[in-house]
GROMACS .gro file of C-alpha atoms in nm:
model
  333
    1UNK     CA    1  -1.489  -1.415  -1.661
    2UNK     CA    2  -1.753  -1.633  -1.773
    3UNK     CA    3  -2.137  -1.540  -1.685
    4UNK     CA    4  -2.330  -1.766  -1.477
    5UNK     CA    5  -2.672  -1.768  -1.543
    6UNK     CA    6  -2.962  -1.956  -1.305
    7UNK     CA    7  -3.093  -2.135  -1.600
    8UNK     CA    8  -2.975  -2.377  -1.892
    9UNK     CA    9  -2.765  -2.198  -2.171
   10UNK     CA   10  -2.607  -2.310  -2.490
   11UNK     CA   11  -2.286  -2.537  -2.507
   12UNK     CA   12  -2.244  -2.476  -2.856
   13UNK     CA   13  -2.145  -2.135  -2.982
   14UNK     CA   14  -2.321  -1.808  -3.115
   15UNK     CA   15  -2.169  -1.706  -3.387
   16UNK     CA   16  -2.210  -1.365  -3.600
   17UNK     CA   17  -2.080  -1.275  -3.935
   18UNK     CA   18  -2.106  -0.939  -4.115
   19UNK     CA   19  -2.158  -0.971  -4.498
   20UNK     CA   20  -2.161  -0.593  -4.598
   21UNK     CA   21  -2.203  -0.254  -4.497
   22UNK     CA   22  -2.358   0.008  -4.684
   23UNK     CA   23  -2.274   0.394  -4.599
   24UNK     CA   24  -2.561   0.626  -4.728
   25UNK     CA   25  -2.661   0.388  -5.001
   26UNK     CA   26  -2.316   0.299  -5.133
   27UNK     CA   27  -2.121  -0.052  -5.037
   28UNK     CA   28  -1.788  -0.008  -4.805
   29UNK     CA   29  -1.505  -0.168  -4.937
   30UNK     CA   30  -1.433  -0.478  -4.769
   31UNK     CA   31  -1.096  -0.349  -4.688
   32UNK     CA   32  -1.252  -0.177  -4.392
   33UNK     CA   33  -1.452  -0.514  -4.281
   34UNK     CA   34  -1.175  -0.735  -4.115
   35UNK     CA   35  -1.368  -1.062  -3.962
   36UNK     CA   36  -1.025  -1.155  -3.828
   37UNK     CA   37  -1.000  -0.884  -3.565
   38UNK     CA   38  -1.300  -0.868  -3.607
   39UNK     CA   39  -1.363  -0.504  -3.697
   40UNK     CA   40  -1.548  -0.251  -3.887
   41UNK     CA   41  -1.318   0.044  -3.953
   42UNK     CA   42  -1.550   0.350  -3.983
   43UNK     CA   43  -1.272   0.564  -3.865
   44UNK     CA   44  -1.035   0.484  -4.161
   45UNK     CA   45  -1.270   0.633  -4.396
   46UNK     CA   46  -1.192   0.938  -4.624
   47UNK     CA   47  -1.530   1.063  -4.543
   48UNK     CA   48  -1.621   1.284  -4.255
   49UNK     CA   49  -1.980   1.383  -4.309
   50UNK     CA   50  -2.139   1.062  -4.352
   51UNK     CA   51  -2.505   0.973  -4.216
   52UNK     CA   52  -2.612   0.653  -4.212
   53UNK     CA   53  -2.441   0.281  -4.199
   54UNK     CA   54  -2.644  -0.014  -4.268
   55UNK     CA   55  -2.483  -0.342  -4.167
   56UNK     CA   56  -2.605  -0.682  -4.301
   57UNK     CA   57  -2.525  -0.930  -4.019
   58UNK     CA   58  -2.572  -1.315  -4.008
   59UNK     CA   59  -2.647  -1.483  -3.650
   60UNK     CA   60  -2.606  -1.861  -3.604
   61UNK     CA   61  -2.667  -2.116  -3.299
   62UNK     CA   62  -2.670  -2.492  -3.237
   63UNK     CA   63  -2.990  -2.585  -3.389
   64UNK     CA   64  -3.004  -2.917  -3.258
   65UNK     CA   65  -2.935  -2.766  -2.868
   66UNK     CA   66  -3.244  -2.530  -2.947
   67UNK     CA   67  -3.491  -2.778  -3.016
   68UNK     CA   68  -3.373  -3.015  -2.807
   69UNK     CA   69  -3.438  -2.822  -2.472
   70UNK     CA   70  -3.773  -2.821  -2.344
   71UNK     CA   71  -3.687  -2.521  -2.130
   72UNK     CA   72  -3.644  -2.278  -2.411
   73UNK     CA   73  -3.938  -2.129  -2.602
   74UNK     CA   74  -3.959  -1.913  -2.888
   75UNK     CA   75  -3.556  -1.859  -2.932
   76UNK     CA   76  -3.449  -1.541  -3.141
   77UNK     CA   77  -3.132  -1.359  -3.169
   78UNK     CA   78  -3.069  -0.991  -3.138
   79UNK     CA   79  -2.758  -0.776  -3.221
   80UNK     CA   80  -2.645  -0.570  -2.931
   81UNK     CA   81  -2.448  -0.273  -2.988
   82UNK     CA   82  -2.274  -0.055  -2.696
   83UNK     CA   83  -2.063   0.252  -2.693
   84UNK     CA   84  -1.971   0.366  -2.355
   85UNK     CA   85  -1.792   0.698  -2.533
   86UNK     CA   86  -2.101   0.830  -2.668
   87UNK     CA   87  -2.328   0.650  -2.369
   88UNK     CA   88  -2.513   0.519  -2.641
   89UNK     CA   89  -2.695   0.144  -2.682
   90UNK     CA   90  -2.909  -0.022  -2.930
   91UNK     CA   91  -3.058  -0.378  -2.938
   92UNK     CA   92  -3.241  -0.501  -3.265
   93UNK     CA   93  -3.413  -0.807  -3.317
   94UNK     CA   94  -3.360  -1.029  -3.627
   95UNK     CA   95  -3.584  -1.219  -3.847
   96UNK     CA   96  -3.542  -1.614  -3.848
   97UNK     CA   97  -3.474  -1.757  -4.148
   98UNK     CA   98  -3.746  -2.006  -4.212
   99UNK     CA   99  -3.550  -2.243  -4.427
  100UNK     CA  100  -3.243  -2.288  -4.176
  101UNK     CA  101  -3.330  -2.327  -3.802
  102UNK     CA  102  -3.091  -2.166  -3.557
  103UNK     CA  103  -3.024  -1.912  -3.823
  104UNK     CA  104  -3.138  -1.511  -3.831
  105UNK     CA  105  -3.021  -1.255  -4.078
  106UNK     CA  106  -3.087  -0.887  -4.127
  107UNK     CA  107  -2.974  -0.551  -4.101
  108UNK     CA  108  -2.866  -0.296  -3.832
  109UNK     CA  109  -2.902   0.059  -3.900
  110UNK     CA  110  -2.659   0.322  -3.735
  111UNK     CA  111  -2.692   0.692  -3.753
  112UNK     CA  112  -2.342   0.864  -3.732
  113UNK     CA  113  -2.453   1.120  -3.513
  114UNK     CA  114  -2.535   0.884  -3.256
  115UNK     CA  115  -2.183   0.729  -3.192
  116UNK     CA  116  -1.843   0.810  -3.136
  117UNK     CA  117  -1.519   0.654  -3.046
  118UNK     CA  118  -1.581   0.249  -3.023
  119UNK     CA  119  -1.864   0.064  -2.996
  120UNK     CA  120  -1.919  -0.324  -2.937
  121UNK     CA  121  -2.135  -0.530  -3.133
  122UNK     CA  122  -2.257  -0.857  -3.018
  123UNK     CA  123  -2.546  -1.132  -3.103
  124UNK     CA  124  -2.744  -1.260  -2.788
  125UNK     CA  125  -2.959  -1.573  -2.821
  126UNK     CA  126  -3.229  -1.524  -2.633
  127UNK     CA  127  -3.528  -1.737  -2.537
  128UNK     CA  128  -3.856  -1.757  -2.282
  129UNK     CA  129  -3.744  -1.968  -2.011
  130UNK     CA  130  -3.954  -2.032  -1.688
  131UNK     CA  131  -4.204  -1.814  -1.846
  132UNK     CA  132  -3.945  -1.488  -1.822
  133UNK     CA  133  -3.882  -1.355  -2.167
  134UNK     CA  134  -3.571  -1.254  -2.396
  135UNK     CA  135  -3.329  -1.408  -2.129
  136UNK     CA  136  -3.008  -1.488  -2.253
  137UNK     CA  137  -2.908  -1.843  -2.333
  138UNK     CA  138  -2.562  -1.762  -2.540
  139UNK     CA  139  -2.402  -1.445  -2.718
  140UNK     CA  140  -2.128  -1.415  -2.967
  141UNK     CA  141  -1.792  -1.306  -2.943
  142UNK     CA  142  -1.806  -0.897  -3.007
  143UNK     CA  143  -1.725  -0.724  -3.308
  144UNK     CA  144  -1.530  -0.367  -3.271
  145UNK     CA  145  -1.714  -0.062  -3.439
  146UNK     CA  146  -1.455   0.229  -3.458
  147UNK     CA  147  -1.573   0.540  -3.517
  148UNK     CA  148  -1.328   0.757  -3.417
  149UNK     CA  149  -0.984   0.780  -3.283
  150UNK     CA  150  -0.995   0.747  -2.883
  151UNK     CA  151  -1.145   1.042  -2.711
  152UNK     CA  152  -0.870   1.280  -2.634
  153UNK     CA  153  -1.035   1.298  -2.229
  154UNK     CA  154  -1.051   0.974  -2.006
  155UNK     CA  155  -1.312   1.190  -1.798
  156UNK     CA  156  -1.610   1.291  -2.055
  157UNK     CA  157  -1.467   1.593  -2.116
  158UNK     CA  158  -1.354   1.675  -1.733
  159UNK     CA  159  -1.005   1.664  -1.812
  160UNK     CA  160  -0.786   1.918  -2.034
  161UNK     CA  161  -0.542   1.782  -2.257
  162UNK     CA  162  -0.294   2.009  -2.352
  163UNK     CA  163   0.061   1.941  -2.550
  164UNK     CA  164   0.361   2.153  -2.424
  165UNK     CA  165   0.735   2.104  -2.504
  166UNK     CA  166   0.827   2.018  -2.141
  167UNK     CA  167   1.234   2.067  -2.182
  168UNK     CA  168   1.173   2.434  -2.295
  169UNK     CA  169   0.846   2.520  -2.107
  170UNK     CA  170   0.848   2.846  -1.901
  171UNK     CA  171   0.491   2.867  -1.794
  172UNK     CA  172   0.338   2.571  -1.694
  173UNK     CA  173   0.671   2.427  -1.457
  174UNK     CA  174   0.705   2.116  -1.686
  175UNK     CA  175   1.113   2.138  -1.734
  176UNK     CA  176   1.168   1.898  -1.453
  177UNK     CA  177   0.963   1.651  -1.624
  178UNK     CA  178   1.124   1.693  -1.962
  179UNK     CA  179   1.190   1.293  -1.973
  180UNK     CA  180   0.841   1.193  -1.904
  181UNK     CA  181   0.580   1.144  -2.200
  182UNK     CA  182   0.312   1.306  -2.024
  183UNK     CA  183   0.229   1.456  -1.667
  184UNK     CA  184  -0.100   1.464  -1.503
  185UNK     CA  185  -0.147   1.810  -1.297
  186UNK     CA  186  -0.430   1.751  -1.010
  187UNK     CA  187  -0.540   2.130  -0.994
  188UNK     CA  188  -0.838   2.134  -0.710
  189UNK     CA  189  -1.047   2.276  -0.972
  190UNK     CA  190  -0.967   2.124  -1.290
  191UNK     CA  191  -0.716   1.849  -1.352
  192UNK     CA  192  -0.496   1.906  -1.686
  193UNK     CA  193  -0.306   1.612  -1.861
  194UNK     CA  194   0.033   1.764  -2.037
  195UNK     CA  195   0.164   1.577  -2.308
  196UNK     CA  196   0.522   1.591  -2.412
  197UNK     CA  197   0.547   1.754  -2.747
  198UNK     CA  198   0.939   1.739  -2.670
  199UNK     CA  199   0.941   1.362  -2.640
  200UNK     CA  200   1.067   1.245  -2.966
  201UNK     CA  201   0.790   1.039  -3.187
  202UNK     CA  202   0.501   1.106  -2.911
  203UNK     CA  203   0.311   1.386  -3.114
  204UNK     CA  204   0.302   1.164  -3.447
  205UNK     CA  205   0.227   0.847  -3.225
  206UNK     CA  206  -0.035   0.987  -3.034
  207UNK     CA  207  -0.217   1.205  -3.339
  208UNK     CA  208  -0.523   1.132  -3.490
  209UNK     CA  209  -0.485   0.944  -3.830
  210UNK     CA  210  -0.686   0.794  -4.063
  211UNK     CA  211  -0.485   0.471  -4.124
  212UNK     CA  212  -0.205   0.325  -3.971
  213UNK     CA  213   0.071   0.049  -4.003
  214UNK     CA  214  -0.091  -0.259  -3.826
  215UNK     CA  215   0.222  -0.244  -3.579
  216UNK     CA  216   0.188   0.145  -3.505
  217UNK     CA  217  -0.194   0.102  -3.450
  218UNK     CA  218  -0.112  -0.151  -3.171
  219UNK     CA  219   0.145   0.080  -3.043
  220UNK     CA  220  -0.094   0.398  -3.047
  221UNK     CA  221  -0.402   0.199  -2.904
  222UNK     CA  222  -0.166   0.069  -2.596
  223UNK     CA  223   0.003   0.425  -2.531
  224UNK     CA  224  -0.323   0.597  -2.504
  225UNK     CA  225  -0.504   0.347  -2.311
  226UNK     CA  226  -0.223   0.343  -2.064
  227UNK     CA  227  -0.202   0.711  -2.027
  228UNK     CA  228  -0.597   0.698  -1.964
  229UNK     CA  229  -0.536   0.449  -1.719
  230UNK     CA  230  -0.267   0.629  -1.501
  231UNK     CA  231  -0.487   0.913  -1.495
  232UNK     CA  232  -0.762   0.768  -1.403
  233UNK     CA  233  -0.598   0.564  -1.120
  234UNK     CA  234  -0.429   0.931  -0.980
  235UNK     CA  235  -0.760   1.113  -1.006
  236UNK     CA  236  -0.949   0.874  -0.804
  237UNK     CA  237  -0.680   0.853  -0.538
  238UNK     CA  238  -0.675   1.243  -0.525
  239UNK     CA  239  -1.047   1.237  -0.531
  240UNK     CA  240  -1.105   0.989  -0.257
  241UNK     CA  241  -0.854   1.172  -0.051
  242UNK     CA  242  -1.063   1.483  -0.082
  243UNK     CA  243  -1.373   1.305   0.075
  244UNK     CA  244  -1.476   1.447   0.444
  245UNK     CA  245  -1.679   1.301   0.692
  246UNK     CA  246  -1.993   1.524   0.809
  247UNK     CA  247  -1.894   1.600   1.206
  248UNK     CA  248  -2.230   1.555   1.301
  249UNK     CA  249  -2.342   1.227   1.097
  250UNK     CA  250  -2.020   1.054   1.115
  251UNK     CA  251  -2.115   0.989   0.721
  252UNK     CA  252  -1.873   1.092   0.413
  253UNK     CA  253  -1.980   1.366   0.208
  254UNK     CA  254  -1.897   1.410  -0.162
  255UNK     CA  255  -1.612   1.625  -0.293
  256UNK     CA  256  -1.725   1.950  -0.368
  257UNK     CA  257  -1.551   1.938  -0.716
  258UNK     CA  258  -1.753   1.837  -0.984
  259UNK     CA  259  -1.494   1.624  -1.169
  260UNK     CA  260  -1.395   1.415  -0.836
  261UNK     CA  261  -1.743   1.338  -0.807
  262UNK     CA  262  -1.772   1.222  -1.167
  263UNK     CA  263  -1.451   1.010  -1.126
  264UNK     CA  264  -1.557   0.817  -0.795
  265UNK     CA  265  -1.898   0.736  -0.925
  266UNK     CA  266  -1.775   0.620  -1.287
  267UNK     CA  267  -1.519   0.378  -1.097
  268UNK     CA  268  -1.706   0.260  -0.790
  269UNK     CA  269  -1.932   0.037  -0.977
  270UNK     CA  270  -1.627  -0.142  -1.103
  271UNK     CA  271  -1.450  -0.145  -0.790
  272UNK     CA  272  -1.761  -0.234  -0.552
  273UNK     CA  273  -2.007  -0.379  -0.787
  274UNK     CA  274  -2.289  -0.503  -0.561
  275UNK     CA  275  -2.266  -0.168  -0.363
  276UNK     CA  276  -2.475   0.169  -0.464
  277UNK     CA  277  -2.263   0.470  -0.485
  278UNK     CA  278  -2.339   0.605  -0.123
  279UNK     CA  279  -2.258   0.270   0.027
  280UNK     CA  280  -1.936   0.235  -0.213
  281UNK     CA  281  -1.831   0.566  -0.086
  282UNK     CA  282  -1.853   0.471   0.278
  283UNK     CA  283  -1.685   0.143   0.203
  284UNK     CA  284  -1.395   0.324   0.027
  285UNK     CA  285  -1.356   0.584   0.313
  286UNK     CA  286  -1.321   0.332   0.564
  287UNK     CA  287  -1.081   0.129   0.352
  288UNK     CA  288  -0.866   0.454   0.318
  289UNK     CA  289  -0.819   0.450   0.686
  290UNK     CA  290  -0.693   0.139   0.720
  291UNK     CA  291  -0.390  -0.026   0.596
  292UNK     CA  292  -0.461  -0.354   0.474
  293UNK     CA  293  -0.779  -0.235   0.312
  294UNK     CA  294  -0.657   0.052   0.126
  295UNK     CA  295  -0.387  -0.219  -0.019
  296UNK     CA  296  -0.725  -0.413  -0.124
  297UNK     CA  297  -0.882  -0.119  -0.264
  298UNK     CA  298  -0.565  -0.028  -0.501
  299UNK     CA  299  -0.557  -0.334  -0.574
  300UNK     CA  300  -0.927  -0.350  -0.752
  301UNK     CA  301  -0.855   0.013  -0.862
  302UNK     CA  302  -0.592  -0.095  -1.120
  303UNK     CA  303  -0.793  -0.336  -1.292
  304UNK     CA  304  -1.105  -0.091  -1.258
  305UNK     CA  305  -0.930   0.166  -1.452
  306UNK     CA  306  -0.810  -0.062  -1.701
  307UNK     CA  307  -1.137  -0.192  -1.782
  308UNK     CA  308  -1.251   0.192  -1.784
  309UNK     CA  309  -1.009   0.248  -2.060
  310UNK     CA  310  -1.064  -0.089  -2.240
  311UNK     CA  311  -0.687  -0.187  -2.185
  312UNK     CA  312  -0.762  -0.552  -2.251
  313UNK     CA  313  -0.960  -0.481  -2.575
  314UNK     CA  314  -0.703  -0.276  -2.721
  315UNK     CA  315  -0.440  -0.524  -2.631
  316UNK     CA  316  -0.638  -0.833  -2.786
  317UNK     CA  317  -0.669  -0.602  -3.115
  318UNK     CA  318  -0.306  -0.521  -3.107
  319UNK     CA  319  -0.215  -0.886  -3.053
  320UNK     CA  320  -0.459  -0.955  -3.352
  321UNK     CA  321  -0.325  -0.680  -3.577
  322UNK     CA  322   0.061  -0.822  -3.492
  323UNK     CA  323  -0.015  -1.183  -3.547
  324UNK     CA  324  -0.179  -1.052  -3.913
  325UNK     CA  325   0.096  -0.890  -4.004
  326UNK     CA  326   0.292  -1.170  -3.923
  327UNK     CA  327   0.084  -1.397  -4.126
  328UNK     CA  328   0.121  -1.148  -4.439
  329UNK     CA  329   0.486  -1.196  -4.461
  330UNK     CA  330   0.472  -1.557  -4.382
  331UNK     CA  331   0.238  -1.572  -4.717
  332UNK     CA  332   0.487  -1.303  -4.910
  333UNK     CA  333   0.817  -1.549  -4.827
   0.00000   0.00000   0.00000
C-alpha cells in the first residue's frame, strides 16, 4: 500500500544502510548482518545475556530534490524502530553530514531488555512543511531486527500452548485429530492451542533453534505464522459470537472473558481502521446478523489476522532466503 500525503513528498528513494553493530563494546560479525534480506539476526548469537547494542546507520535521500523544493524546510532524518511483540517504539534523530547534502549518519542504541521477538527499523526523511515540523516526506525499506523466535502465543500471553501426542492422547480428547498438526480448543475461560508432537517433524520444525538452514527457516516462519493466523481468525469469530445485546439500550456489550475482549480490540483497528473500538463493535455485531455483511467482515478478517502475525513479512523473508540459497548454488556451480 502506498501512503498518500496532502503535501509534496520525495520522488527519489530514501536509503538506509547498516555499517556495523557493536554488542556490549564488541563488534558483531558481519555474518549476523544481512543487507540482502535485510536483517540483523541478534537471535542467532550464542549469547543470551548481552545488554546493549549500538547500530551504526547511514541514511541518504536525493539531495537535489531536498534543495529544490521550497515547501520543505530543515530536512532531517530519523530512524524509527517498532516492535509489536514487546510494545516498544523508538525514534532517533541522526546528525546531518556537513560535507554531503542529503546524508545523515549516527548510531542507534538498543537495550536488550526492552525488545522481544522481531522489530522493524526504517529511516524517515522529515521536514517542516506548511509551518508544521517533522512531517514525513519519504521513508526507506525496513530492516528486520530479530531478537528472539516468534512468541509462542499469538495473544500476548493469553493463549496457552501445549505439546501433546495426539495419536496416543488419553486426557485431552485429541485422538480424533491425530493427523492434524494443531488443534485450537476455544474454552470459554481460556483457549488452548495444542500442538501435535506425534506429527512427524513438527516439534523439530517449530522448536526454538539459534541457526537454521535458509529453507528450513522459511518453512519454520511460514508454519508458525499460519498457525497463529488461523488461531486469531477462530478466536475472533468465537469472541464476536459471544457479544450480547443490552436489552435496555439495544447496544452490544463486550464479552465477559478478558481474552475475547483482547482479541476483538486487537483486530478491530485492522478490520475497521476508521472506527473506534465501540463503533467497531457495533459495526461487527450488525454484520454478524447479516449474511452479506458478515461475508464482507470475514473477507476483512483474513488479511487482518495475517497482518497481525506478520504473514507477508515472513513470506518476503522466506522468498529472500530461498533466492539467496539459489544464488549461492549458482556461484558454487
